[in-house]
């Protein structure tokens, strides 16, 4: 079926196109044109002057809809993916937090099955840990040093892992990063206390991305009478190192979100949710749980630390625009185009261009999602225009 979305402001790689239209056929974008004249035989969707933008790419998301990917069941994966898709995430890389080899292999199996369905929603797996600095990982994680036999065995068995995060200061971490990069996998630093020389060496080894920037890493600090740069300043100084920020308005204040945007720029900054199972869900932590939800964010019950977000991708865009005063086009690019490029899927998604997957969102003037298409399929229970 041919679908034509008309009468909206379309975000293209060249900027905003007013009063144009997007033609969709067989799950792909057939054309983006500056004409909104109806095409014979097409089902016409009137965007009513709203924004027509590319679908979001969720590259760090632990769960949603009441399920965590760490459950390692097909039901958990499908439920969490569906919950985030309603909020504009048309491409996801499910995130598996610090896990055993058996759990990683179970997640790989599920991910491979979903990828084989060729629906475009899942394009790979993101693994976080278990190679994390114990002092920076918090009490929720089981951690250890990089185990070459383990990660080589896992990576030889699958091609679905597209990103793996670790603490770069651990013994064996540089060899780990080199192995990842040799396979085209994004290597990211996380849960780290690395300073400049550590970051410089890590970048050279293949750690090119900083996960959940500013969180679980130190900034400028003192040891006795002397001052030292933290991980944050070190990453800023590495011009080609990319970053991601949890832009839920809770993990980082708007001033810091704007600073990252100013110093790293759109092409080196991604927006991520780091969402837990409680995102897009009425499910709450059980009584007596180590995690509580308070002020719109997950926290450890003793209030010692944040524990993850309940945000969806549309929340990140609203936060960047409405609180950090960043142009909508730039906020959308950091939620779609940039993560698509870093995750190696920009050939098929991330921008509205002829030949790419028809991953499309309509947002209203309040930046609420009004319709979502994933590979040309209208998400059935989205808050559509119709």
Short mmCIF file of C-alpha atoms in Angstrom, two decimals:
data_model
loop_
_atom_site.label_atom_id
_atom_site.label_comp_id
_atom_site.label_asym_id
_atom_site.label_seq_id
_atom_site.Cartn_x
_atom_site.Cartn_y
_atom_site.Cartn_z
CA UNK A 1 0.00 0.00 0.00
CA UNK A 2 1.15 3.53 -0.80
CA UNK A 3 0.83 6.02 2.08
CA UNK A 4 1.33 9.75 1.76
CA UNK A 5 1.87 11.95 4.84
CA UNK A 6 1.09 15.56 3.95
CA UNK A 7 0.71 19.01 5.48
CA UNK A 8 3.48 18.92 8.06
CA UNK A 9 6.92 20.31 8.77
CA UNK A 10 9.33 17.58 7.67
CA UNK A 11 12.81 17.29 9.18
CA UNK A 12 15.23 16.34 6.39
CA UNK A 13 19.05 16.16 6.49
CA UNK A 14 18.99 19.58 4.80
CA UNK A 15 16.69 21.11 7.42
CA UNK A 16 12.97 21.72 7.75
CA UNK A 17 10.75 21.29 4.72
CA UNK A 18 7.40 23.00 5.06
CA UNK A 19 4.22 21.82 3.38
CA UNK A 20 5.86 18.80 1.75
CA UNK A 21 4.99 15.16 1.94
CA UNK A 22 6.52 11.76 2.67
CA UNK A 23 5.61 8.79 0.48
CA UNK A 24 5.79 5.31 2.02
CA UNK A 25 5.68 2.02 0.14
CA UNK A 26 6.59 -1.54 1.19
CA UNK A 27 8.10 -0.41 4.48
CA UNK A 28 10.43 2.11 2.86
CA UNK A 29 10.44 5.83 2.21
CA UNK A 30 9.66 6.14 -1.48
CA UNK A 31 10.23 9.89 -1.60
CA UNK A 32 10.39 13.07 0.46
CA UNK A 33 9.02 15.89 -1.66
CA UNK A 34 8.21 19.58 -1.33
CA UNK A 35 4.78 18.96 -2.81
CA UNK A 36 1.75 17.97 -0.79
CA UNK A 37 -0.48 17.33 -3.77
CA UNK A 38 -2.30 14.05 -3.29
CA UNK A 39 -0.84 11.07 -5.12
CA UNK A 40 -3.39 8.93 -6.95
CA UNK A 41 -3.97 5.65 -5.15
CA UNK A 42 -2.26 6.70 -1.94
CA UNK A 43 -3.76 6.64 1.52
CA UNK A 44 -3.39 10.26 2.63
CA UNK A 45 -2.50 11.15 6.22
CA UNK A 46 -2.92 14.82 7.12
CA UNK A 47 -0.29 15.88 9.67
CA UNK A 48 -2.25 19.08 10.31
CA UNK A 49 0.84 21.28 10.43
CA UNK A 50 2.65 19.14 12.99
CA UNK A 51 6.25 17.93 12.91
CA UNK A 52 7.17 14.92 10.76
CA UNK A 53 10.47 13.54 12.06
CA UNK A 54 12.57 10.36 11.88
CA UNK A 55 11.92 7.60 14.39
CA UNK A 56 14.13 7.55 17.47
CA UNK A 57 17.02 5.12 17.93
CA UNK A 58 17.20 3.81 21.52
CA UNK A 59 20.79 2.70 22.07
CA UNK A 60 20.74 2.40 25.88
CA UNK A 61 17.50 1.05 27.31
CA UNK A 62 17.19 -1.66 29.96
CA UNK A 63 13.46 -2.23 29.84
CA UNK A 64 9.97 -0.81 29.88
CA UNK A 65 6.33 -1.78 30.03
CA UNK A 66 6.95 -3.61 33.29
CA UNK A 67 9.74 -5.84 31.92
CA UNK A 68 13.54 -5.79 31.96
CA UNK A 69 15.64 -7.24 29.15
CA UNK A 70 17.69 -8.95 31.86
CA UNK A 71 14.73 -11.31 32.37
CA UNK A 72 16.00 -12.94 29.16
CA UNK A 73 12.59 -14.08 27.98
CA UNK A 74 10.93 -13.39 24.66
CA UNK A 75 7.88 -11.98 26.45
CA UNK A 76 10.04 -9.45 28.33
CA UNK A 77 11.78 -8.35 25.15
CA UNK A 78 8.57 -7.95 23.17
CA UNK A 79 6.73 -6.14 25.96
CA UNK A 80 9.51 -3.65 26.63
CA UNK A 81 10.05 -2.99 22.93
CA UNK A 82 6.33 -2.40 22.35
CA UNK A 83 6.18 0.04 25.27
CA UNK A 84 8.99 2.18 23.89
CA UNK A 85 7.78 2.01 20.29
CA UNK A 86 4.57 3.80 21.28
CA UNK A 87 6.76 6.71 22.35
CA UNK A 88 8.68 6.93 19.10
CA UNK A 89 11.53 4.42 19.48
CA UNK A 90 11.39 2.70 16.10
CA UNK A 91 14.84 1.14 16.47
CA UNK A 92 16.10 -0.41 19.71
CA UNK A 93 19.29 -2.01 20.91
CA UNK A 94 18.08 -3.77 24.07
CA UNK A 95 20.51 -3.23 26.93
CA UNK A 96 21.57 -6.12 29.11
CA UNK A 97 23.03 -4.91 32.38
CA UNK A 98 25.87 -6.74 34.12
CA UNK A 99 25.14 -10.42 33.53
CA UNK A 100 26.64 -13.88 33.47
CA UNK A 101 27.77 -15.55 30.28
CA UNK A 102 24.69 -17.79 30.34
CA UNK A 103 22.38 -14.78 30.56
CA UNK A 104 24.19 -12.96 27.77
CA UNK A 105 23.84 -16.03 25.56
CA UNK A 106 20.11 -16.27 26.34
CA UNK A 107 19.66 -12.61 25.43
CA UNK A 108 21.65 -13.15 22.24
CA UNK A 109 19.35 -16.00 21.24
CA UNK A 110 16.22 -13.89 21.74
CA UNK A 111 17.75 -10.90 19.99
CA UNK A 112 18.75 -13.01 16.99
CA UNK A 113 15.18 -14.32 16.71
CA UNK A 114 13.72 -10.81 16.77
CA UNK A 115 16.26 -9.55 14.24
CA UNK A 116 15.44 -12.47 11.92
CA UNK A 117 11.82 -11.29 11.81
CA UNK A 118 13.10 -8.25 9.85
CA UNK A 119 10.60 -5.87 11.41
CA UNK A 120 13.32 -3.28 11.93
CA UNK A 121 12.60 -2.71 15.62
CA UNK A 122 15.59 -4.64 16.98
CA UNK A 123 18.87 -4.22 15.13
CA UNK A 124 21.24 -5.58 17.74
CA UNK A 125 22.08 -6.11 21.40
CA UNK A 126 23.84 -3.74 23.81
CA UNK A 127 25.77 -5.33 26.68
CA UNK A 128 26.78 -3.30 29.74
CA UNK A 129 29.35 -5.03 31.95
CA UNK A 130 30.08 -7.24 33.76
CA UNK A 131 33.55 -5.75 33.26
CA UNK A 132 33.01 -2.80 35.57
CA UNK A 133 34.92 -0.97 38.28
CA UNK A 134 33.40 -2.23 41.54
CA UNK A 135 33.80 1.16 43.22
CA UNK A 136 31.79 2.89 40.49
CA UNK A 137 29.23 0.24 39.59
CA UNK A 138 27.12 0.43 42.72
CA UNK A 139 25.62 -2.38 44.71
CA UNK A 140 23.17 -3.48 42.01
CA UNK A 141 25.86 -4.96 39.78
CA UNK A 142 27.95 -8.11 39.87
CA UNK A 143 31.31 -7.16 38.37
CA UNK A 144 34.69 -8.60 37.37
CA UNK A 145 37.70 -7.88 35.19
CA UNK A 146 37.50 -8.57 31.44
CA UNK A 147 37.67 -12.29 30.79
CA UNK A 148 39.15 -12.91 27.34
CA UNK A 149 38.05 -16.50 27.08
CA UNK A 150 34.52 -15.46 27.98
CA UNK A 151 34.06 -12.49 25.65
CA UNK A 152 35.84 -14.13 22.71
CA UNK A 153 33.62 -17.19 23.08
CA UNK A 154 30.47 -15.06 23.15
CA UNK A 155 31.47 -12.91 20.20
CA UNK A 156 32.49 -15.89 18.09
CA UNK A 157 28.98 -17.30 18.52
CA UNK A 158 26.98 -14.29 17.28
CA UNK A 159 26.95 -11.12 15.23
CA UNK A 160 24.05 -9.50 17.07
CA UNK A 161 26.08 -7.67 19.74
CA UNK A 162 26.61 -4.15 18.42
CA UNK A 163 27.84 -2.38 21.55
CA UNK A 164 29.58 -3.41 24.77
CA UNK A 165 30.40 -1.12 27.72
CA UNK A 166 33.19 -1.55 30.27
CA UNK A 167 35.41 0.36 32.70
CA UNK A 168 38.58 1.17 30.73
CA UNK A 169 40.94 1.19 33.73
CA UNK A 170 40.46 -2.51 34.49
CA UNK A 171 43.22 -5.02 33.69
CA UNK A 172 42.63 -6.40 30.20
CA UNK A 173 40.17 -3.66 29.21
CA UNK A 174 42.31 -2.35 26.35
CA UNK A 175 42.60 -5.80 24.79
CA UNK A 176 38.83 -6.11 25.18
CA UNK A 177 38.27 -2.82 23.34
CA UNK A 178 40.65 -3.79 20.56
CA UNK A 179 38.79 -7.06 20.09
CA UNK A 180 35.44 -5.26 19.94
CA UNK A 181 36.65 -2.76 17.38
CA UNK A 182 38.12 -5.52 15.23
CA UNK A 183 34.56 -6.82 14.92
CA UNK A 184 32.99 -3.41 14.30
CA UNK A 185 31.36 -3.30 17.74
CA UNK A 186 31.03 0.05 19.53
CA UNK A 187 33.20 0.03 22.67
CA UNK A 188 32.02 2.43 25.36
CA UNK A 189 33.40 3.50 28.73
CA UNK A 190 31.12 3.43 31.74
CA UNK A 191 31.17 3.19 35.55
CA UNK A 192 34.71 4.53 35.60
CA UNK A 193 37.07 6.72 37.60
CA UNK A 194 39.54 7.16 34.71
CA UNK A 195 41.52 10.40 34.45
CA UNK A 196 43.06 11.98 31.36
CA UNK A 197 45.93 9.59 30.66
CA UNK A 198 43.57 6.64 31.20
CA UNK A 199 41.02 8.10 28.79
CA UNK A 200 43.67 8.95 26.21
CA UNK A 201 44.98 5.37 26.29
CA UNK A 202 41.47 3.93 26.28
CA UNK A 203 40.51 5.96 23.22
CA UNK A 204 43.62 4.77 21.40
CA UNK A 205 42.68 1.18 22.25
CA UNK A 206 39.18 1.57 20.80
CA UNK A 207 36.93 3.02 23.50
CA UNK A 208 35.39 5.77 21.37
CA UNK A 209 32.14 6.44 23.25
CA UNK A 210 31.28 7.56 26.79
CA UNK A 211 28.11 5.99 28.18
CA UNK A 212 25.65 7.97 30.35
CA UNK A 213 28.04 10.92 30.39
CA UNK A 214 28.53 12.65 33.78
CA UNK A 215 26.83 9.73 35.56
CA UNK A 216 28.91 7.01 37.28
CA UNK A 217 32.12 8.91 36.55
CA UNK A 218 34.01 11.67 38.39
CA UNK A 219 34.50 15.26 37.34
CA UNK A 220 37.15 17.73 38.46
CA UNK A 221 38.34 16.77 41.95
CA UNK A 222 41.06 17.09 44.59
CA UNK A 223 43.39 14.62 46.23
CA UNK A 224 44.93 16.33 49.20
CA UNK A 225 46.25 19.72 48.04
CA UNK A 226 46.30 19.00 44.28
CA UNK A 227 43.54 19.13 41.71
CA UNK A 228 42.91 16.56 38.97
CA UNK A 229 40.78 16.34 35.89
CA UNK A 230 38.01 13.78 36.07
CA UNK A 231 36.60 11.45 33.43
CA UNK A 232 34.21 14.20 32.34
CA UNK A 233 36.88 16.78 31.50
CA UNK A 234 39.06 14.09 29.91
CA UNK A 235 36.26 13.05 27.56
CA UNK A 236 35.60 16.67 26.62
CA UNK A 237 39.27 16.99 25.67
CA UNK A 238 39.09 13.98 23.34
CA UNK A 239 37.60 15.76 20.34
CA UNK A 240 36.52 12.62 18.50
CA UNK A 241 35.08 10.80 21.49
CA UNK A 242 31.29 10.63 21.34
CA UNK A 243 28.97 10.81 24.34
CA UNK A 244 25.44 10.06 25.39
CA UNK A 245 23.36 11.84 28.01
CA UNK A 246 20.35 10.65 29.99
CA UNK A 247 18.25 13.68 29.11
CA UNK A 248 15.30 13.00 31.40
CA UNK A 249 15.83 16.27 33.29
CA UNK A 250 16.67 14.30 36.44
CA UNK A 251 20.06 12.66 35.84
CA UNK A 252 21.52 15.93 34.59
CA UNK A 253 20.32 19.52 34.98
CA UNK A 254 19.40 21.50 31.89
CA UNK A 255 22.56 23.61 32.20
CA UNK A 256 24.78 20.53 31.87
CA UNK A 257 22.72 19.17 28.98
CA UNK A 258 23.26 22.46 27.20
CA UNK A 259 26.99 22.41 28.02
CA UNK A 260 27.41 18.95 26.50
CA UNK A 261 25.51 20.07 23.40
CA UNK A 262 27.69 23.18 23.15
CA UNK A 263 31.04 21.39 23.58
CA UNK A 264 30.43 18.06 21.87
CA UNK A 265 27.85 19.12 19.30
CA UNK A 266 24.99 17.31 17.62
CA UNK A 267 27.14 14.84 15.68
CA UNK A 268 28.94 13.60 18.80
CA UNK A 269 26.05 13.58 21.27
CA UNK A 270 23.27 11.00 21.64
CA UNK A 271 20.19 11.09 23.83
CA UNK A 272 19.47 7.91 25.80
CA UNK A 273 16.86 6.90 28.35
CA UNK A 274 18.77 4.30 30.41
CA UNK A 275 15.18 3.29 31.19
CA UNK A 276 14.31 0.52 33.61
CA UNK A 277 11.28 -1.76 33.46
CA UNK A 278 9.09 0.90 35.08
CA UNK A 279 9.22 3.15 32.00
CA UNK A 280 5.94 3.42 30.07
CA UNK A 281 4.30 1.25 32.72
CA UNK A 282 2.04 1.39 35.74
CA UNK A 283 4.22 -1.22 37.48
CA UNK A 284 5.96 0.07 40.61
CA UNK A 285 8.82 -1.38 42.66
CA UNK A 286 7.66 -3.92 45.21
CA UNK A 287 7.38 -2.97 48.85
CA UNK A 288 10.80 -3.21 50.44
CA UNK A 289 12.61 -3.09 47.09
CA UNK A 290 16.09 -1.57 46.91
CA UNK A 291 14.73 0.76 44.22
CA UNK A 292 12.08 3.43 44.63
CA UNK A 293 10.47 5.83 42.16
CA UNK A 294 10.50 9.41 43.39
CA UNK A 295 10.41 12.76 41.57
CA UNK A 296 10.02 10.98 38.24
CA UNK A 297 13.23 8.95 38.48
CA UNK A 298 14.45 5.64 39.93
CA UNK A 299 16.59 5.91 43.06
CA UNK A 300 18.19 3.54 45.50
CA UNK A 301 15.91 3.30 48.50
CA UNK A 302 18.57 4.79 50.78
CA UNK A 303 18.75 7.86 48.49
CA UNK A 304 22.47 7.33 47.97
CA UNK A 305 22.23 7.31 44.19
CA UNK A 306 20.00 7.43 41.14
CA UNK A 307 19.32 3.95 39.76
CA UNK A 308 17.95 4.57 36.27
CA UNK A 309 15.20 6.46 34.51
CA UNK A 310 11.56 5.90 33.68
CA UNK A 311 11.85 8.07 30.58
CA UNK A 312 10.95 7.28 26.99
CA UNK A 313 12.68 8.77 23.96
CA UNK A 314 10.07 11.50 23.42
CA UNK A 315 10.72 12.75 26.98
CA UNK A 316 14.38 13.31 26.09
CA UNK A 317 13.51 15.48 23.09
CA UNK A 318 11.04 17.54 25.12
CA UNK A 319 13.60 18.04 27.88
CA UNK A 320 16.29 19.23 25.47
CA UNK A 321 13.94 21.67 23.75
CA UNK A 322 11.77 22.92 26.59
CA UNK A 323 14.32 22.94 29.44
CA UNK A 324 17.75 23.16 27.78
CA UNK A 325 16.56 25.53 25.03
CA UNK A 326 18.06 23.48 22.21
CA UNK A 327 16.55 23.71 18.70
CA UNK A 328 14.08 20.92 17.95
CA UNK A 329 15.95 19.80 14.84
CA UNK A 330 19.14 19.30 16.84
CA UNK A 331 17.35 17.47 19.66
CA UNK A 332 15.73 15.10 17.17
CA UNK A 333 19.03 14.45 15.39
CA UNK A 334 20.64 13.49 18.72
CA UNK A 335 17.81 11.01 19.27
CA UNK A 336 17.81 9.55 15.76
CA UNK A 337 20.53 10.41 13.25
CA UNK A 338 23.54 10.40 15.59
CA UNK A 339 22.78 7.15 17.44
CA UNK A 340 21.93 5.48 14.12
CA UNK A 341 25.35 6.42 12.79
CA UNK A 342 27.23 5.33 15.91
CA UNK A 343 25.42 2.00 16.00
CA UNK A 344 26.14 1.36 12.34
CA UNK A 345 22.56 1.45 11.04
CA UNK A 346 22.44 4.88 9.38
CA UNK A 347 22.16 3.19 6.00
CA UNK A 348 18.59 2.21 6.87
CA UNK A 349 17.26 4.57 9.56
CA UNK A 350 17.86 7.79 11.50
CA UNK A 351 16.87 10.28 8.78
CA UNK A 352 13.94 10.77 6.43
CA UNK A 353 15.43 9.96 3.05
CA UNK A 354 14.44 7.97 -0.01
CA UNK A 355 15.22 4.28 0.34
CA UNK A 356 15.44 4.21 4.13
CA UNK A 357 13.08 2.34 6.43
CA UNK A 358 9.80 4.18 6.89
CA UNK A 359 10.47 4.91 10.58
CA UNK A 360 8.49 8.08 11.10
CA UNK A 361 6.97 10.06 13.96
CA UNK A 362 4.45 12.87 14.03
CA UNK A 363 4.83 15.18 17.05
CA UNK A 364 2.50 18.03 17.90
CA UNK A 365 3.48 21.53 18.98
CA UNK A 366 3.81 20.38 22.58
CA UNK A 367 6.22 17.68 21.35
CA UNK A 368 3.88 14.86 22.24
CA UNK A 369 3.90 11.81 19.97
CA UNK A 370 0.75 11.63 17.90
CA UNK A 371 1.60 8.86 15.43
CA UNK A 372 4.41 6.34 14.89
CA UNK A 373 5.28 4.26 11.85
CA UNK A 374 7.81 1.46 12.10
CA UNK A 375 8.94 0.25 8.66
CA UNK A 376 5.75 1.75 7.29
CA UNK A 377 3.47 0.03 9.80
CA UNK A 378 1.37 2.32 11.92
CA UNK A 379 1.79 1.37 15.57
CA UNK A 380 -1.73 0.17 16.30
CA UNK A 381 -2.24 1.56 19.78
CA UNK A 382 -0.25 4.77 19.42
CA UNK A 383 -2.08 8.01 20.12
CA UNK A 384 -2.71 8.57 16.44
CA UNK A 385 -4.21 11.44 14.55
CA UNK A 386 -7.14 9.41 13.36
#
